[in-house]
Coordinates of C-alpha atoms in Angstrom, one line a residue:
Chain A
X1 CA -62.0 15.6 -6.4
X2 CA -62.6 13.5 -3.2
X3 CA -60.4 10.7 -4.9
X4 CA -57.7 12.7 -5.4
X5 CA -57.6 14.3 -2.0
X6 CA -57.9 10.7 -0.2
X7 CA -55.1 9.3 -3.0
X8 CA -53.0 12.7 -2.3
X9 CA -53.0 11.5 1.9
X10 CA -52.1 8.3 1.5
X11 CA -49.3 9.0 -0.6
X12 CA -48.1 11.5 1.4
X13 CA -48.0 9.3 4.1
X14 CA -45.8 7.0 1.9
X15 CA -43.6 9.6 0.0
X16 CA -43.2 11.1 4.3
X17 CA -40.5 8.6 5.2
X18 CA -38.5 9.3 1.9
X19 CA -38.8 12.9 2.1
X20 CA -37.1 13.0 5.8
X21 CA -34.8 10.7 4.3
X22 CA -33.7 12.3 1.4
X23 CA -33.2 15.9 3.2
X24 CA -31.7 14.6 5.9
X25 CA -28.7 12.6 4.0
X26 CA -29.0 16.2 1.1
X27 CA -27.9 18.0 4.3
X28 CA -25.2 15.7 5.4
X29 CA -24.1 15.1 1.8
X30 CA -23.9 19.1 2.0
X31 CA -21.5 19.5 4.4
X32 CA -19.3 16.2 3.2
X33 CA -16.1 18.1 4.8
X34 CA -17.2 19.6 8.6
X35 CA -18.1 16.1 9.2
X36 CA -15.5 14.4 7.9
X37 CA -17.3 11.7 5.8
X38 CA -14.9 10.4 4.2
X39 CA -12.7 9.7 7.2
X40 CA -15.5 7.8 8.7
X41 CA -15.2 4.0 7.5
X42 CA -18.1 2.0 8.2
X43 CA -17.4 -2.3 8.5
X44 CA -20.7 -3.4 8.8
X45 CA -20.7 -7.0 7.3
X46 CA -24.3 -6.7 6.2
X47 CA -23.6 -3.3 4.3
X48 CA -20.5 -5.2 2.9
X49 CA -22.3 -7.7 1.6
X50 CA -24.4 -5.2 -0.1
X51 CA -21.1 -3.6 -1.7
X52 CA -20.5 -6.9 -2.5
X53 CA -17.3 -6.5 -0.4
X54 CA -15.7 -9.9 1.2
X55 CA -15.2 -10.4 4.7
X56 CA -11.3 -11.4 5.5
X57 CA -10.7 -15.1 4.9
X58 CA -7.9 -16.5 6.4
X59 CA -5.5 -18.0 3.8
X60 CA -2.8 -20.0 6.3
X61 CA -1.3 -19.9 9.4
X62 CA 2.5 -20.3 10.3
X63 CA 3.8 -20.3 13.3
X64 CA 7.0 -20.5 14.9
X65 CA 8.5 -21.1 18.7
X66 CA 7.7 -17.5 19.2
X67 CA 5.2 -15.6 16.7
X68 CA 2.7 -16.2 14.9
X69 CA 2.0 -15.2 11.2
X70 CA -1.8 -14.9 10.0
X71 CA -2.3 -14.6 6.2
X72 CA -5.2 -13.1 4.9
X73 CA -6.2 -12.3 1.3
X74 CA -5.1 -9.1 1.5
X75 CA -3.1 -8.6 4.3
X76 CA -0.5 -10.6 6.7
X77 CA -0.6 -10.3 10.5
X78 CA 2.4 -10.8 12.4
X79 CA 1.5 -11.3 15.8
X80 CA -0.5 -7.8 16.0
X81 CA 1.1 -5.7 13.0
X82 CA -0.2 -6.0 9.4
X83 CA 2.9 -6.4 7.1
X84 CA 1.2 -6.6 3.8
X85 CA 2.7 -8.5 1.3
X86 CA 1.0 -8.9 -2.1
X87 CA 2.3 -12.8 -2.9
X88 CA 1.3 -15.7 -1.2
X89 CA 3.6 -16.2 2.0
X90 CA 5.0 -20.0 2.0
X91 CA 6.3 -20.2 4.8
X92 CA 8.3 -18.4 8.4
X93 CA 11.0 -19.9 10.1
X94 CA 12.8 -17.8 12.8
X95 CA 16.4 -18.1 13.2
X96 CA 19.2 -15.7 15.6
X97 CA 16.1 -13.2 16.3
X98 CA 15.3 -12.6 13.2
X99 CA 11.5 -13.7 11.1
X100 CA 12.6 -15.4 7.7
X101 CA 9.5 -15.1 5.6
X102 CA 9.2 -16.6 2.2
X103 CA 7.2 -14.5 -0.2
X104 CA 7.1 -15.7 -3.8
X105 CA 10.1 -14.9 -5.4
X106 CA 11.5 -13.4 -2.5
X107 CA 13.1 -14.2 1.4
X108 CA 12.0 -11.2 3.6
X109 CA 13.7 -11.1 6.9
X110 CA 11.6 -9.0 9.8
X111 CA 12.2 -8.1 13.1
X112 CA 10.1 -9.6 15.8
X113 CA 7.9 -6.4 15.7
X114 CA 7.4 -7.1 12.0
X115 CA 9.4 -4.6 10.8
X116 CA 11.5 -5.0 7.7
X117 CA 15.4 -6.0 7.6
X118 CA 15.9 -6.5 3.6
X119 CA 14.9 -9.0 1.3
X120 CA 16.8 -11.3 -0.8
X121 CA 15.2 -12.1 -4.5
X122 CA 15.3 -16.0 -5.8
X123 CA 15.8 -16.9 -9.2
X124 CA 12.5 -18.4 -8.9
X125 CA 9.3 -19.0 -6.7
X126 CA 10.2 -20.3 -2.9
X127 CA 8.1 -23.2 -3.0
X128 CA 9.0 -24.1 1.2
X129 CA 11.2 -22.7 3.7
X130 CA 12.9 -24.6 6.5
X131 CA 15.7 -24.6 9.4
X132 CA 18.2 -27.2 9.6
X133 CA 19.9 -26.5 12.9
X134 CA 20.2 -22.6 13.0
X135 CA 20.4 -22.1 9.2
X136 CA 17.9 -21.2 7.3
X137 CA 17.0 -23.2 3.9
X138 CA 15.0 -22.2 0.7
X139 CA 13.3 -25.0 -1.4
X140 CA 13.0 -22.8 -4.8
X141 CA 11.9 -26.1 -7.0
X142 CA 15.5 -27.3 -8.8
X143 CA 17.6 -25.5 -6.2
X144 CA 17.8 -25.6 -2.6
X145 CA 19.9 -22.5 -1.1
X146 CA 21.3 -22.1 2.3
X147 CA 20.9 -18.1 3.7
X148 CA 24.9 -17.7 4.8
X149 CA 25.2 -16.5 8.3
X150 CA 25.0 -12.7 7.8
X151 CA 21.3 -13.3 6.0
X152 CA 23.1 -11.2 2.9
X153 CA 23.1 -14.0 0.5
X154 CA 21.6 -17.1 -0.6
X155 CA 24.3 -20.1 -1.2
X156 CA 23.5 -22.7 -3.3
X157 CA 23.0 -26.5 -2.3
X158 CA 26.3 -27.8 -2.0
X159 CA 26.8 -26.1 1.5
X160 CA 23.6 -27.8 2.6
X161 CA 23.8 -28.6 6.4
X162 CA 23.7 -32.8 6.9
X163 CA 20.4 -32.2 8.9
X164 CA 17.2 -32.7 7.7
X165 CA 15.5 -29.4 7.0
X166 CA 12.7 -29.0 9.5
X167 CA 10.5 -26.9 6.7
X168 CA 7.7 -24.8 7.8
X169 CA 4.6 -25.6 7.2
X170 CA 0.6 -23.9 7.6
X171 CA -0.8 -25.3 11.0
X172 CA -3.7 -27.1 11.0
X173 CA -7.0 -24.8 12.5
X174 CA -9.9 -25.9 14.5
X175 CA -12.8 -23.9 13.2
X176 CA -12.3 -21.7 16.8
X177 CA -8.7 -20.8 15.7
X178 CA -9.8 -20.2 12.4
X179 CA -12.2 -17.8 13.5
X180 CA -9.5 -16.1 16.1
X181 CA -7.4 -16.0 13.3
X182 CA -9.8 -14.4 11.2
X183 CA -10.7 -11.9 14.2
X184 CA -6.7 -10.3 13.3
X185 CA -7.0 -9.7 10.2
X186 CA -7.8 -6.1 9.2
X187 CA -11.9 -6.0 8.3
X188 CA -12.6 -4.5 4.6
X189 CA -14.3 -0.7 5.3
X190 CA -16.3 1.9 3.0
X191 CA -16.4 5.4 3.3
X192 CA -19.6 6.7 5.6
X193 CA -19.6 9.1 2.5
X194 CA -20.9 6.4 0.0
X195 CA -23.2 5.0 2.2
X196 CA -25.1 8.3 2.3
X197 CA -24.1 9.3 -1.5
X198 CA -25.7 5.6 -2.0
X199 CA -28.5 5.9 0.6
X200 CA -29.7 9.2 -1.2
X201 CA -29.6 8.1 -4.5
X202 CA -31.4 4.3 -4.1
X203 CA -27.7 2.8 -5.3
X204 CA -27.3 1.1 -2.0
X205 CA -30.0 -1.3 -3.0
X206 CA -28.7 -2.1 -6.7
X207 CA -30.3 -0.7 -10.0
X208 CA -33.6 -1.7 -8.3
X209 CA -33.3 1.0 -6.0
X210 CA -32.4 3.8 -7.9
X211 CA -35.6 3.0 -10.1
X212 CA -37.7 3.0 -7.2
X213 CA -35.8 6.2 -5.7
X214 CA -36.7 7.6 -9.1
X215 CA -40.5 6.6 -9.2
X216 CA -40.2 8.3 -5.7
X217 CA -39.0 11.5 -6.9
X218 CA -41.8 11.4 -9.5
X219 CA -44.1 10.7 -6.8
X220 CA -43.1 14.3 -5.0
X221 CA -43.7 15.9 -7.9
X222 CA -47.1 14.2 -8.2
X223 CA -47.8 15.5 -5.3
X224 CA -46.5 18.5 -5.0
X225 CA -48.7 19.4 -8.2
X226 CA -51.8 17.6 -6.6
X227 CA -50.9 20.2 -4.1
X228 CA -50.6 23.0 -5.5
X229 CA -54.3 21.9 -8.0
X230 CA -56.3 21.5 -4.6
X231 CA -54.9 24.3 -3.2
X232 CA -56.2 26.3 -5.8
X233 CA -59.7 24.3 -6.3
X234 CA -60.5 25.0 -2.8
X235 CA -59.7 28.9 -3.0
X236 CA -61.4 29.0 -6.2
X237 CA -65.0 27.0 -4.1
X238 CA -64.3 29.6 -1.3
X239 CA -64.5 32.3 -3.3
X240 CA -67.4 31.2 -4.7
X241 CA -69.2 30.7 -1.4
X242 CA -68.2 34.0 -0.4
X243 CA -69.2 35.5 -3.8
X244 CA -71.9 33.6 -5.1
X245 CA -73.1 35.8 -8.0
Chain B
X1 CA -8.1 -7.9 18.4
X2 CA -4.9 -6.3 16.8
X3 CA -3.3 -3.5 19.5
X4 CA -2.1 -1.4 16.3
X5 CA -1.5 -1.3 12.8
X6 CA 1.3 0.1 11.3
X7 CA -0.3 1.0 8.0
X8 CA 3.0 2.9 7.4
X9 CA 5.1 -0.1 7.9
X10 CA 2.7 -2.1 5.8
X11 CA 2.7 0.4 2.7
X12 CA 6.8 0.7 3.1
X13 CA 6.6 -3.4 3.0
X14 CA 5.0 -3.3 0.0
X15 CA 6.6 -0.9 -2.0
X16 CA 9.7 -2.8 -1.0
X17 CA 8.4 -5.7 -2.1
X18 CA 6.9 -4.1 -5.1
X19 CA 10.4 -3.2 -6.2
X20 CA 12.5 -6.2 -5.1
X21 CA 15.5 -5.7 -6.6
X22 CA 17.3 -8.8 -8.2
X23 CA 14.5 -9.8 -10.5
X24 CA 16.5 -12.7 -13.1
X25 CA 14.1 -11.8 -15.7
X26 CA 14.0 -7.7 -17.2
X27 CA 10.4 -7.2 -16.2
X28 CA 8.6 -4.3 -17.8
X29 CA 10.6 -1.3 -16.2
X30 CA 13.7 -3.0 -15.7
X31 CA 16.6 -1.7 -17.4
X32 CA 19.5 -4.0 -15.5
X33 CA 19.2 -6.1 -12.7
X34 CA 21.1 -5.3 -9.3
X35 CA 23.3 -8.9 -10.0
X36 CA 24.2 -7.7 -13.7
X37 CA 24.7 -4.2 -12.3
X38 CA 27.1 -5.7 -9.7
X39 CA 28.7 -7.8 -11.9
X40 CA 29.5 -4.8 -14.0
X41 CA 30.8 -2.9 -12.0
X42 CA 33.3 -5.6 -9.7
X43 CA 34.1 -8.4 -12.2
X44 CA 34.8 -10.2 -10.1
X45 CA 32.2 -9.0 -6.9
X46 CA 33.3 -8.6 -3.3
X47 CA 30.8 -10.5 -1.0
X48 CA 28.2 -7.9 0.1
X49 CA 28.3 -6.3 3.4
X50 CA 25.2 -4.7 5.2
X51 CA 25.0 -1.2 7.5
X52 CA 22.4 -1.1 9.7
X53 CA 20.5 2.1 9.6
X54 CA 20.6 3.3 13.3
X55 CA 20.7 5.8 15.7
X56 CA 22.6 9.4 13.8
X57 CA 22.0 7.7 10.4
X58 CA 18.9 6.3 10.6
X59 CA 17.9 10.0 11.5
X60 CA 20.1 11.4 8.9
X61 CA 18.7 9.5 6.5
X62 CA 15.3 10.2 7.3
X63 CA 15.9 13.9 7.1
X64 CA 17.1 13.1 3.2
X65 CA 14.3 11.1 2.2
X66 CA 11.7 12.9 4.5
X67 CA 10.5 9.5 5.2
X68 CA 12.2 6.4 7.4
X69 CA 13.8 3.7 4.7
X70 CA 12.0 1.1 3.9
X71 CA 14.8 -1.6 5.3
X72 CA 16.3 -1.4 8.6
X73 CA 20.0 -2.4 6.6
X74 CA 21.3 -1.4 3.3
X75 CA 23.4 -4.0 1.6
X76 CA 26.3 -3.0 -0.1
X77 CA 29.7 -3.8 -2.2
X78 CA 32.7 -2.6 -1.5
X79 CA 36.4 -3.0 -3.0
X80 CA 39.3 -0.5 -1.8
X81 CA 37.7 3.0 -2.4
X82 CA 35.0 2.3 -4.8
X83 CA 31.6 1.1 -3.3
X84 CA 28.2 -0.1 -4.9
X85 CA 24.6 0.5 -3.8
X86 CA 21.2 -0.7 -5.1
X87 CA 18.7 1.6 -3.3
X88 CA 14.7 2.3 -3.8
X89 CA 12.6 5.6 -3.3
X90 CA 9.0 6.2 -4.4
X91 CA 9.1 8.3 -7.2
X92 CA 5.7 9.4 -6.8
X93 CA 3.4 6.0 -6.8
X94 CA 5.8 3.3 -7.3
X95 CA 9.5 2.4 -6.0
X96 CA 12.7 3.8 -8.0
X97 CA 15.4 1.4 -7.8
X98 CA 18.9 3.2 -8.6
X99 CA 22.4 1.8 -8.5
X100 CA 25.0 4.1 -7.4
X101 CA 28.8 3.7 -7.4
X102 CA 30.8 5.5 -5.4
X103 CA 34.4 6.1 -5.8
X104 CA 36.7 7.8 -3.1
X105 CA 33.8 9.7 -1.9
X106 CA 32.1 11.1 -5.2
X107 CA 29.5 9.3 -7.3
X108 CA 31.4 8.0 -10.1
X109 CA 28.2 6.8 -11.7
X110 CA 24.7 6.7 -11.0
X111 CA 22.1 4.5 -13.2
X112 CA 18.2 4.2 -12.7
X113 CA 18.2 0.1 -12.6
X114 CA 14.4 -0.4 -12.7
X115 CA 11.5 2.8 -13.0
X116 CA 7.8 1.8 -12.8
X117 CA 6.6 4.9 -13.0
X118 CA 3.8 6.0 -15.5
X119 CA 5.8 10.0 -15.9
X120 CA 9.1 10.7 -15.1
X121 CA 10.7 8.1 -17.1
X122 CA 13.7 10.7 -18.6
X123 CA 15.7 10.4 -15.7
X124 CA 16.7 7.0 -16.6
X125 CA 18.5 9.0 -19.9
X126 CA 22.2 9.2 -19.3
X127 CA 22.2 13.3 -20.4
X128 CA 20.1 13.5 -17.0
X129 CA 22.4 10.8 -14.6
X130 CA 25.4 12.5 -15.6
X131 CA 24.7 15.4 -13.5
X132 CA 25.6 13.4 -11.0
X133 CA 28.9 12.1 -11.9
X134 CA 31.8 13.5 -9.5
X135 CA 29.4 14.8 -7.2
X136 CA 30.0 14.8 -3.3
X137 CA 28.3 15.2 -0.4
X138 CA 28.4 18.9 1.9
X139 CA 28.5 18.9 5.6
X140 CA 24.7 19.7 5.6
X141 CA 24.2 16.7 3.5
X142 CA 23.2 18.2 0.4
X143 CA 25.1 17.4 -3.1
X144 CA 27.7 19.8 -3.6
X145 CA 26.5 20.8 -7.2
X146 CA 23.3 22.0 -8.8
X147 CA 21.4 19.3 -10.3
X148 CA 18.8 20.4 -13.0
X149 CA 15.6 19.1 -13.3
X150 CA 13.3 18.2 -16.4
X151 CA 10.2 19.3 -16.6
X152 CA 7.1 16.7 -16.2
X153 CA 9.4 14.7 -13.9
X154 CA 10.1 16.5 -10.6
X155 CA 9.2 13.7 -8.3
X156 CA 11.5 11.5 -10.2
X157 CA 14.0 14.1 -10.0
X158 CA 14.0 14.7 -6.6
X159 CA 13.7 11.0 -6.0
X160 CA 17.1 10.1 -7.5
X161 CA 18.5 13.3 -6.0
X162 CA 17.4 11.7 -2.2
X163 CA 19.0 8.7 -3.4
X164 CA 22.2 9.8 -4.4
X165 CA 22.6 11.8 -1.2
X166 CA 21.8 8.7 1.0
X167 CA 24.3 7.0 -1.2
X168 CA 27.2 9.5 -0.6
X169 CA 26.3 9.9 3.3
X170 CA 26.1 5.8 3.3
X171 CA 29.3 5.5 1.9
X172 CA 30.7 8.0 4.3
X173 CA 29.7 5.7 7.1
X174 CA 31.2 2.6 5.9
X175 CA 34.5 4.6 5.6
X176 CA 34.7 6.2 9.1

């Protein structure tokens, strides 16, 4: 019986941390809605790489006289507002106020705040854009198209401008601008809901935790049984103390 | 770090982009593109023109869709009374793209160009679109006749509905 009184402590003092662990996240998992869980997002890099989440990567940078446009996997930055576009972005030249960005299969003009004008499909990818003077060029492979003065239309080569097209290309990053750039770009969140749902139920550490999570919950009732069997053992030796016939 | 983020302006951008109109190939969903539609309807098309959405319309029209438009103009074709118009609205996830032609102020026909919708797709069917034929616009910018709706595809419904309505009150605009 001694064993299983000394065993029955020191598990206890284990099985301790994970009890106040799993009733505390039970109680907040209880009342999900009050404290707005879901809402919550939580960016931690570490817990990201645990959800196997990336951090943002900065794909290219194009700039122009004036603005600055930061593409991200998943989302663009223009200056400070996200304009998420799901194809690659080739290029952003600015011409008469207005951001000409080419987006695969597409020329989407913006305002300077990044908001959008209209775009203006290609019969196939824009592989570059460029100015030549004040007009705006679009390199789609076999065709090169000159954006008419209104920006309602593209116009093919012939009316090319005799200038050169000054086409727009990434800029080059130091590893400091890199890293500014990177800084922009909107960080990848998870609900504060998982991370408890996850926390209580060992998922947060893989399949590995959710065996040992299990292993713990057959460990309370181990103990709770040990419990109960000593509790009983020792009324049972009081009783016969106290009654010994 | 970024001062704001519009997510708004960020999910309108991408349902824009989403349903770019002018597509040369009939992607999955795409009935007729906004050239062919163009071409169909001017044989021989006028060069577009663009309205800016602003001040009284740009409110206007937010009152119709219940949402600003994605785009900050709205391209259009006009040839003495009869104008075109390639517009978008979320039906319910993804972008609706509708051509609407307007003669002398009443929709002389209205065709779902491209719907990428899962549900909803009966609105494309002409028995549904030619509700709309002849309809006009009344002062409080609703259509002037009852357009019935089919069951199962009430977002798509009311989606086409917003559009035509924008259509009308943009055509109304370019005429003033």
């Amino acid at each position: 019986m001694k064993h299983v009184i000394k065993w029955h402590r020191y598990f206890g003092l284990v099985i301790a941390f994970f009890v106040v662990l799993l009733a505390t996240t039970g109680i907040l998992l209880n009342h999900t809605e009050e404290l707005e869980l879901s809402q919550q997002k939580i960016s931690n890099p570490l817990l990201l790489t645990l959800y196997g989440i990336p951090a943002p990567e900065v794909i290219a940078v194009f700039t122009t006289p004036n603005h600055r446009l930061v593409r991200g996997k998943q989302a663009a930055i223009l200056d400070n507002h996200q304009i998420t576009a799901p194809s690659p972005v080739n290029g952003l030249v600015e011409a008469n106020g207005i951001l000409v960005l080419a987006s695969g299969e597409s020329v989407i003009l913006l305002t300077p705040d990044g908001e959008l004008i209209d775009s203006i499909t290609t019969s196939a990818p824009v592989e570059r854009i460029g100015l030549a003077g004040n007009r705006v060029i679009v390199d789609s492979g076999d065709t090169k198209y000159v954006l008419n003065e209104e920006m309602t239309q593209l116009q093919p080569s012939q009316n090319l401008p005799e200038a050169a097209p000054d086409w727009s290309t990434p800029a080059a990053l130091t590893k400091a601008q890199r890293d500014q750039a990177t800084n922009l770009l909107p960080r990848n969140s998870i609900p504060l809901e998982r991370v408890i749902l996850d926390l209580h139920s060992g998922r947060l550490f893989g399949y590995a935790g959710v065996i040992v999570f299990d292993l713990i919950a057959i460990a309370m009732v181990v103990l709770a049984l040990t419990g109960l069997w000593m509790w009983l053992w020792r009324n049972r030796r009081r009783n016969a103390r106290r009654n010994p016939s | 770090m970024m001062r704001s983020i519009s997510v708004t302006r960020a999910a309108l951008l991408l349902a824009v982009l989403l349903g770019l109109p002018g597509a040369t190939a009939l992607a999955r969903g795409i009935n007729q593109t906004p050239d062919a539609f163009i071409q169909e309807t001017f044989p021989r098309p006028p060069k577009p023109k663009v309205i800016w959405l602003t001040g009284d319309l740009k409110k206007e029209i937010e009152k119709i869709l219940q949402h600003p438009y994605a785009k900050l103009r709205v391209k259009y074709w006009k040839k003495g009374d009869k104008s075109a118009w390639v517009l978008d609205e979320i039906g319910k996830e993804k972008p609706i793209t509708v051509g609407v032609i307007i003669n002398d102020g009443k929709i002389a026909s209205l065709r779902v160009l491209a719907f990428r919708e899962s549900r909803g797709w009966e609105v494309e069917q002409p028995f549904f679109t030619r509700q709309f034929t002849q309809a006009g616009l009344r002062k409080d910018n609703r259509l002037d006749r009852n357009i019935d709706g089919i069951t199962g595809a009430t977002l798509s419904v009311r989606a086409l509905k917003k559009l035509a309505r924008m259509a009308l009150l943009l055509d109304q605009n370019i005429r003033k």
